[in-house]
Amino acid sequence: MTDADPKATISPVRLGYGSQFKFKCHPGVSCFTLCCRGINIILTPYDIIQMKKRIDLSSHDFLAIYTEPHLLEKTDLPMVTLKLLDDDRKSCPFVKDKEGCMIYSDRPSSCRYYPLGVATLQHKEGADDDGFFFFVNEPHCRGFEEDAEWTVADWRADQGVDLRDEINREWTDLVVRKRSFPASIKLTDKAKQLFFMVSYDIDKFRAFVFESAFLERFKVDEKTVETIREDDVELLKFGLTWLKSVLFKQVDPEEQAAMFADPQSAETKS
């Protein structure tokens, strides 16, 4: 393979928080909304909360109508992507040609990051990794020809992804932890169901907490109980902390391996 080979793979240029670039998207650019077609948008837990509230659906109904389930590569964890329209352009269901995004203030994190991509899931405070971002180089994009100048850090703050990354931090850490597991250790169906419910079906998780024996089996202070009863974000944070303790902390290595490998052992502990 030579440098002239058009099929040659070009590695993304690594960008850090201080890297600078020019970009602006608005209805006046000729490519407006083209980036909303033929896309693969992984939705985060906070994305689901904001989007289902915006269109006034339960999390269950939103998942059924607007998402497709998958298993995240190298982790065996369930995740969801945005379901595209069955039109000739595979469009986002929330985009209009002239108006643009109809839920712009509640759009997903991946859309907010554009034209940047995130090449690492590490968001832990104090981590050695300074962040690995790259440009999503789509040949049709004319936003790079605009004069607005940014650093990666400024862009993240302007688009609100720094806040979203903070809210999703525990979820991201769960994914990173599972990725570090040996490939031979697989999730049980029970563990996958728990992860999916806490991560995405927040209304079902609330019912699980308040309409089962959950609060009898797990000690939760009264202030937290009242907070998570109404606040989806606080419930998500609570659920992810609980999920981490269930899957990773409060069992010894042998029990942990059994929980992931043997569905029956998971059922008897639940």
mmCIF file of C-alpha atoms in Angstrom:
data_model
loop_
_atom_site.group_PDB
_atom_site.id
_atom_site.type_symbol
_atom_site.label_atom_id
_atom_site.label_comp_id
_atom_site.label_asym_id
_atom_site.label_seq_id
_atom_site.Cartn_x
_atom_site.Cartn_y
_atom_site.Cartn_z
ATOM 1 C CA MET A 1 0.000 0.000 0.000
ATOM 2 C CA THR A 2 1.468 3.324 -1.065
ATOM 3 C CA ASP A 3 0.757 6.865 0.072
ATOM 4 C CA ALA A 4 -1.203 7.382 -3.142
ATOM 5 C CA ASP A 5 -3.560 4.508 -2.419
ATOM 6 C CA PRO A 6 -7.017 6.087 -1.963
ATOM 7 C CA LYS A 7 -8.008 3.206 0.307
ATOM 8 C CA ALA A 8 -5.155 3.830 2.700
ATOM 9 C CA THR A 9 -6.237 4.235 6.304
ATOM 10 C CA ILE A 10 -5.445 7.637 7.778
ATOM 11 C CA SER A 11 -5.065 7.672 11.546
ATOM 12 C CA PRO A 12 -6.933 10.507 13.261
ATOM 13 C CA VAL A 13 -4.860 13.449 14.417
ATOM 14 C CA ARG A 14 -4.864 13.481 18.201
ATOM 15 C CA LEU A 15 -6.320 16.629 19.756
ATOM 16 C CA GLY A 16 -6.162 17.687 23.400
ATOM 17 C CA TYR A 17 -8.213 20.186 25.373
ATOM 18 C CA GLY A 18 -5.969 23.063 24.234
ATOM 19 C CA SER A 19 -5.992 22.175 20.521
ATOM 20 C CA GLN A 20 -7.392 24.950 18.320
ATOM 21 C CA PHE A 21 -9.675 24.789 15.299
ATOM 22 C CA LYS A 22 -12.174 26.847 13.287
ATOM 23 C CA PHE A 23 -15.771 25.745 12.918
ATOM 24 C CA LYS A 24 -19.322 27.026 12.836
ATOM 25 C CA CYS A 25 -22.562 25.402 11.741
ATOM 26 C CA HIS A 26 -25.642 27.452 10.843
ATOM 27 C CA PRO A 27 -28.467 27.430 8.262
ATOM 28 C CA GLY A 28 -26.336 29.541 5.920
ATOM 29 C CA VAL A 29 -23.749 26.841 5.228
ATOM 30 C CA SER A 30 -24.437 24.754 2.143
ATOM 31 C CA CYS A 31 -24.136 21.447 4.015
ATOM 32 C CA PHE A 32 -26.659 22.331 6.738
ATOM 33 C CA THR A 33 -28.209 19.116 8.235
ATOM 34 C CA LEU A 34 -26.184 16.755 6.013
ATOM 35 C CA CYS A 35 -24.342 15.571 9.122
ATOM 36 C CA CYS A 36 -27.725 14.421 10.477
ATOM 37 C CA ARG A 37 -28.069 11.713 7.816
ATOM 38 C CA GLY A 38 -26.541 8.249 7.726
ATOM 39 C CA ILE A 39 -25.182 8.608 11.238
ATOM 40 C CA ASN A 40 -24.437 6.260 14.123
ATOM 41 C CA ILE A 41 -25.358 8.022 17.363
ATOM 42 C CA ILE A 42 -24.683 6.141 20.590
ATOM 43 C CA LEU A 43 -27.009 7.530 23.245
ATOM 44 C CA THR A 44 -25.799 8.039 26.800
ATOM 45 C CA PRO A 45 -27.988 7.689 29.914
ATOM 46 C CA TYR A 46 -28.311 11.475 30.244
ATOM 47 C CA ASP A 47 -29.245 11.744 26.545
ATOM 48 C CA ILE A 48 -32.206 9.437 27.159
ATOM 49 C CA ILE A 49 -33.374 11.405 30.201
ATOM 50 C CA GLN A 50 -33.287 14.737 28.382
ATOM 51 C CA MET A 51 -34.785 13.530 25.118
ATOM 52 C CA LYS A 52 -37.658 11.544 26.641
ATOM 53 C CA LYS A 53 -38.584 14.547 28.782
ATOM 54 C CA ARG A 54 -38.461 16.846 25.763
ATOM 55 C CA ILE A 55 -41.019 14.829 23.842
ATOM 56 C CA ASP A 56 -42.983 13.793 26.949
ATOM 57 C CA LEU A 57 -42.553 10.039 26.773
ATOM 58 C CA SER A 58 -41.701 7.445 29.389
ATOM 59 C CA SER A 59 -38.213 6.036 29.091
ATOM 60 C CA HIS A 60 -39.709 2.690 28.033
ATOM 61 C CA ASP A 61 -41.704 4.249 25.198
ATOM 62 C CA PHE A 62 -38.814 6.428 24.077
ATOM 63 C CA LEU A 63 -36.515 3.387 23.902
ATOM 64 C CA ALA A 64 -39.101 1.400 21.950
ATOM 65 C CA ILE A 65 -39.796 4.145 19.407
ATOM 66 C CA TYR A 66 -36.497 5.936 18.937
ATOM 67 C CA THR A 67 -33.657 3.531 19.713
ATOM 68 C CA GLU A 68 -32.051 0.305 18.607
ATOM 69 C CA PRO A 69 -30.287 -2.036 21.075
ATOM 70 C CA HIS A 70 -26.737 -3.313 20.586
ATOM 71 C CA LEU A 71 -23.890 -4.827 22.574
ATOM 72 C CA LEU A 72 -20.963 -2.468 23.035
ATOM 73 C CA GLU A 73 -17.831 -3.853 21.418
ATOM 74 C CA LYS A 74 -15.271 -5.422 23.794
ATOM 75 C CA THR A 75 -17.519 -5.054 26.848
ATOM 76 C CA ASP A 76 -20.613 -7.217 26.187
ATOM 77 C CA LEU A 77 -22.604 -4.377 27.748
ATOM 78 C CA PRO A 78 -25.976 -3.387 26.274
ATOM 79 C CA MET A 79 -26.254 0.080 24.760
ATOM 80 C CA VAL A 80 -28.581 1.899 22.394
ATOM 81 C CA THR A 81 -28.230 3.970 19.248
ATOM 82 C CA LEU A 82 -30.657 6.454 17.751
ATOM 83 C CA LYS A 83 -33.054 4.756 15.312
ATOM 84 C CA LEU A 84 -32.901 6.517 11.934
ATOM 85 C CA LEU A 85 -35.801 7.056 9.580
ATOM 86 C CA ASP A 86 -36.314 4.539 6.816
ATOM 87 C CA ASP A 87 -35.876 7.144 4.096
ATOM 88 C CA ASP A 88 -33.335 7.292 1.286
ATOM 89 C CA ARG A 89 -30.932 9.336 3.444
ATOM 90 C CA LYS A 90 -31.310 7.462 6.747
ATOM 91 C CA SER A 91 -32.151 10.714 8.504
ATOM 92 C CA CYS A 92 -32.306 11.501 12.188
ATOM 93 C CA PRO A 93 -35.990 11.476 13.212
ATOM 94 C CA PHE A 94 -35.612 14.914 14.804
ATOM 95 C CA VAL A 95 -34.115 16.854 11.879
ATOM 96 C CA LYS A 96 -35.844 19.066 9.310
ATOM 97 C CA ASP A 97 -34.112 20.305 6.150
ATOM 98 C CA LYS A 98 -34.606 24.035 6.755
ATOM 99 C CA GLU A 99 -35.235 24.226 10.499
ATOM 100 C CA GLY A 100 -32.465 21.866 11.530
ATOM 101 C CA CYS A 101 -32.707 19.936 14.803
ATOM 102 C CA MET A 102 -36.150 20.108 16.366
ATOM 103 C CA ILE A 103 -34.823 19.197 19.832
ATOM 104 C CA TYR A 104 -31.616 21.219 19.559
ATOM 105 C CA SER A 105 -31.400 22.254 23.218
ATOM 106 C CA ASP A 106 -31.748 18.585 24.237
ATOM 107 C CA ARG A 107 -29.749 16.998 21.414
ATOM 108 C CA PRO A 108 -27.467 14.013 22.216
ATOM 109 C CA SER A 109 -23.881 14.386 23.373
ATOM 110 C CA SER A 110 -22.467 12.987 20.112
ATOM 111 C CA CYS A 111 -24.250 15.721 18.174
ATOM 112 C CA ARG A 112 -22.910 18.353 20.565
ATOM 113 C CA TYR A 113 -19.340 17.139 20.135
ATOM 114 C CA TYR A 114 -19.493 17.346 16.320
ATOM 115 C CA PRO A 115 -17.202 18.057 14.464
ATOM 116 C CA LEU A 116 -15.119 16.380 17.149
ATOM 117 C CA GLY A 117 -15.019 12.720 17.987
ATOM 118 C CA VAL A 118 -13.951 11.224 21.308
ATOM 119 C CA ALA A 119 -11.342 8.488 21.051
ATOM 120 C CA THR A 120 -11.261 7.551 24.723
ATOM 121 C CA LEU A 121 -13.876 6.673 27.301
ATOM 122 C CA GLN A 122 -11.642 7.807 30.141
ATOM 123 C CA HIS A 123 -13.190 10.761 31.962
ATOM 124 C CA LYS A 124 -11.983 10.047 35.492
ATOM 125 C CA GLU A 125 -10.687 13.004 37.442
ATOM 126 C CA GLY A 126 -6.949 12.885 37.959
ATOM 127 C CA ALA A 127 -6.436 10.450 35.085
ATOM 128 C CA ASP A 128 -3.156 10.616 33.199
ATOM 129 C CA ASP A 129 -5.015 10.752 29.897
ATOM 130 C CA ASP A 130 -5.467 14.407 28.899
ATOM 131 C CA GLY A 131 -8.283 13.514 26.550
ATOM 132 C CA PHE A 132 -8.062 12.132 23.026
ATOM 133 C CA PHE A 133 -10.260 13.954 20.551
ATOM 134 C CA PHE A 134 -10.167 14.040 16.759
ATOM 135 C CA PHE A 135 -11.951 15.702 13.851
ATOM 136 C CA VAL A 136 -14.854 13.904 12.196
ATOM 137 C CA ASN A 137 -13.633 14.620 8.686
ATOM 138 C CA GLU A 138 -16.706 14.509 6.455
ATOM 139 C CA PRO A 139 -15.901 15.802 2.950
ATOM 140 C CA HIS A 140 -19.256 17.592 2.627
ATOM 141 C CA CYS A 141 -18.754 19.704 5.769
ATOM 142 C CA ARG A 142 -18.215 23.424 5.133
ATOM 143 C CA GLY A 143 -18.280 24.425 8.779
ATOM 144 C CA PHE A 144 -14.468 24.365 8.842
ATOM 145 C CA GLU A 145 -14.454 27.243 6.349
ATOM 146 C CA GLU A 146 -16.126 29.554 8.905
ATOM 147 C CA ASP A 147 -14.105 32.036 10.991
ATOM 148 C CA ALA A 148 -15.236 31.087 14.510
ATOM 149 C CA GLU A 149 -12.186 29.924 16.501
ATOM 150 C CA TRP A 150 -12.247 27.430 19.376
ATOM 151 C CA THR A 151 -10.114 25.297 21.590
ATOM 152 C CA VAL A 152 -11.445 21.801 22.284
ATOM 153 C CA ALA A 153 -12.090 22.847 25.891
ATOM 154 C CA ASP A 154 -14.000 25.957 24.808
ATOM 155 C CA TRP A 155 -16.075 23.967 22.329
ATOM 156 C CA ARG A 156 -16.991 21.380 24.973
ATOM 157 C CA ALA A 157 -18.078 24.102 27.381
ATOM 158 C CA ASP A 158 -20.030 26.010 24.707
ATOM 159 C CA GLN A 159 -21.872 22.861 23.595
ATOM 160 C CA GLY A 160 -22.580 21.659 27.135
ATOM 161 C CA VAL A 161 -20.780 18.342 26.826
ATOM 162 C CA ASP A 162 -18.542 19.003 29.820
ATOM 163 C CA LEU A 163 -21.649 18.948 32.044
ATOM 164 C CA ARG A 164 -22.992 15.866 30.291
ATOM 165 C CA ASP A 165 -19.688 14.019 30.599
ATOM 166 C CA GLU A 166 -19.716 14.786 34.324
ATOM 167 C CA ILE A 167 -23.232 13.368 34.761
ATOM 168 C CA ASN A 168 -22.316 10.296 32.711
ATOM 169 C CA ARG A 169 -18.993 9.834 34.540
ATOM 170 C CA GLU A 170 -20.000 6.828 36.653
ATOM 171 C CA TRP A 171 -21.595 5.135 33.630
ATOM 172 C CA THR A 172 -18.426 5.692 31.618
ATOM 173 C CA ASP A 173 -16.361 4.279 34.447
ATOM 174 C CA LEU A 174 -18.525 1.139 34.514
ATOM 175 C CA VAL A 175 -17.925 0.652 30.797
ATOM 176 C CA VAL A 176 -14.167 1.159 31.220
ATOM 177 C CA ARG A 177 -14.068 -1.279 34.141
ATOM 178 C CA LYS A 178 -15.899 -3.984 32.189
ATOM 179 C CA ARG A 179 -13.595 -3.436 29.223
ATOM 180 C CA SER A 180 -10.659 -4.326 31.478
ATOM 181 C CA PHE A 181 -12.183 -7.726 32.312
ATOM 182 C CA PRO A 182 -10.667 -10.820 30.627
ATOM 183 C CA ALA A 183 -12.557 -11.740 27.461
ATOM 184 C CA SER A 184 -13.490 -15.074 29.034
ATOM 185 C CA ILE A 185 -15.666 -13.373 31.669
ATOM 186 C CA LYS A 186 -19.071 -12.765 30.153
ATOM 187 C CA LEU A 187 -22.075 -10.960 31.530
ATOM 188 C CA THR A 188 -25.090 -12.962 32.608
ATOM 189 C CA ASP A 189 -28.452 -12.029 31.183
ATOM 190 C CA LYS A 190 -29.395 -10.762 34.658
ATOM 191 C CA ALA A 191 -26.380 -8.458 34.833
ATOM 192 C CA LYS A 192 -27.116 -7.098 31.359
ATOM 193 C CA GLN A 193 -30.730 -6.435 32.316
ATOM 194 C CA LEU A 194 -29.662 -4.549 35.433
ATOM 195 C CA PHE A 195 -27.139 -2.485 33.494
ATOM 196 C CA PHE A 196 -29.683 -1.642 30.779
ATOM 197 C CA MET A 197 -32.432 -0.727 33.235
ATOM 198 C CA VAL A 198 -30.267 1.573 35.335
ATOM 199 C CA SER A 199 -28.534 3.132 32.329
ATOM 200 C CA TYR A 200 -31.493 3.716 30.043
ATOM 201 C CA ASP A 201 -34.925 2.785 31.406
ATOM 202 C CA ILE A 202 -34.915 5.252 34.292
ATOM 203 C CA ASP A 203 -38.681 5.050 34.850
ATOM 204 C CA LYS A 204 -38.522 1.266 35.179
ATOM 205 C CA PHE A 205 -35.616 1.622 37.608
ATOM 206 C CA ARG A 206 -37.648 4.038 39.744
ATOM 207 C CA ALA A 207 -40.456 1.476 39.907
ATOM 208 C CA PHE A 208 -37.887 -1.179 40.786
ATOM 209 C CA VAL A 209 -36.617 0.942 43.691
ATOM 210 C CA PHE A 210 -39.972 2.093 45.083
ATOM 211 C CA GLU A 211 -42.344 -0.743 44.184
ATOM 212 C CA SER A 212 -40.219 -3.720 45.186
ATOM 213 C CA ALA A 213 -38.343 -4.751 48.333
ATOM 214 C CA PHE A 214 -35.297 -2.762 47.182
ATOM 215 C CA LEU A 215 -35.409 -0.199 50.006
ATOM 216 C CA GLU A 216 -35.817 -2.999 52.548
ATOM 217 C CA ARG A 217 -32.768 -4.854 51.264
ATOM 218 C CA PHE A 218 -30.477 -1.866 50.689
ATOM 219 C CA LYS A 219 -29.918 0.854 53.284
ATOM 220 C CA VAL A 220 -30.675 4.257 51.748
ATOM 221 C CA ASP A 221 -30.946 7.446 53.816
ATOM 222 C CA GLU A 222 -34.258 9.300 53.818
ATOM 223 C CA LYS A 223 -32.902 12.417 52.114
ATOM 224 C CA THR A 224 -31.625 10.362 49.181
ATOM 225 C CA VAL A 225 -34.915 8.472 48.967
ATOM 226 C CA GLU A 226 -36.864 11.708 48.638
ATOM 227 C CA THR A 227 -34.411 13.132 46.098
ATOM 228 C CA ILE A 228 -34.440 10.133 43.779
ATOM 229 C CA ARG A 229 -38.206 9.820 43.983
ATOM 230 C CA GLU A 230 -38.647 12.818 41.645
ATOM 231 C CA ASP A 231 -35.250 13.691 40.133
ATOM 232 C CA ASP A 232 -34.220 11.518 37.165
ATOM 233 C CA VAL A 233 -30.604 12.711 37.169
ATOM 234 C CA GLU A 234 -30.149 12.022 40.876
ATOM 235 C CA LEU A 235 -31.809 8.642 40.417
ATOM 236 C CA LEU A 236 -29.396 7.873 37.586
ATOM 237 C CA LYS A 237 -26.387 8.812 39.731
ATOM 238 C CA PHE A 238 -27.738 6.731 42.617
ATOM 239 C CA GLY A 239 -28.415 3.784 40.323
ATOM 240 C CA LEU A 240 -24.969 3.818 38.754
ATOM 241 C CA THR A 241 -23.283 3.918 42.164
ATOM 242 C CA TRP A 242 -25.479 1.029 43.304
ATOM 243 C CA LEU A 243 -24.843 -0.891 40.098
ATOM 244 C CA LYS A 244 -21.089 -0.490 40.506
ATOM 245 C CA SER A 245 -21.278 -1.890 44.037
ATOM 246 C CA VAL A 246 -23.406 -4.818 42.875
ATOM 247 C CA LEU A 247 -21.251 -5.724 39.885
ATOM 248 C CA PHE A 248 -17.752 -4.816 41.004
ATOM 249 C CA LYS A 249 -17.234 -4.075 44.708
ATOM 250 C CA GLN A 250 -19.287 -5.991 47.203
ATOM 251 C CA VAL A 251 -18.471 -9.523 46.095
ATOM 252 C CA ASP A 252 -15.158 -11.323 46.229
ATOM 253 C CA PRO A 253 -13.375 -12.251 42.942
ATOM 254 C CA GLU A 254 -14.716 -15.827 42.862
ATOM 255 C CA GLU A 255 -18.302 -14.716 43.466
ATOM 256 C CA GLN A 256 -17.883 -11.916 40.938
ATOM 257 C CA ALA A 257 -16.678 -14.324 38.269
ATOM 258 C CA ALA A 258 -19.601 -16.641 39.043
ATOM 259 C CA MET A 259 -22.075 -13.776 38.795
ATOM 260 C CA PHE A 260 -20.859 -12.883 35.316
ATOM 261 C CA ALA A 261 -20.465 -16.454 34.097
ATOM 262 C CA ASP A 262 -23.412 -18.317 35.606
ATOM 263 C CA PRO A 263 -26.964 -16.984 35.165
ATOM 264 C CA GLN A 264 -28.299 -19.145 38.016
ATOM 265 C CA SER A 265 -25.865 -17.678 40.526
ATOM 266 C CA ALA A 266 -26.960 -14.173 39.570
ATOM 267 C CA GLU A 267 -30.627 -15.077 39.974
ATOM 268 C CA THR A 268 -30.130 -16.473 43.453
ATOM 269 C CA LYS A 269 -28.309 -13.316 44.600
ATOM 270 C CA SER A 270 -30.975 -10.966 43.259
#
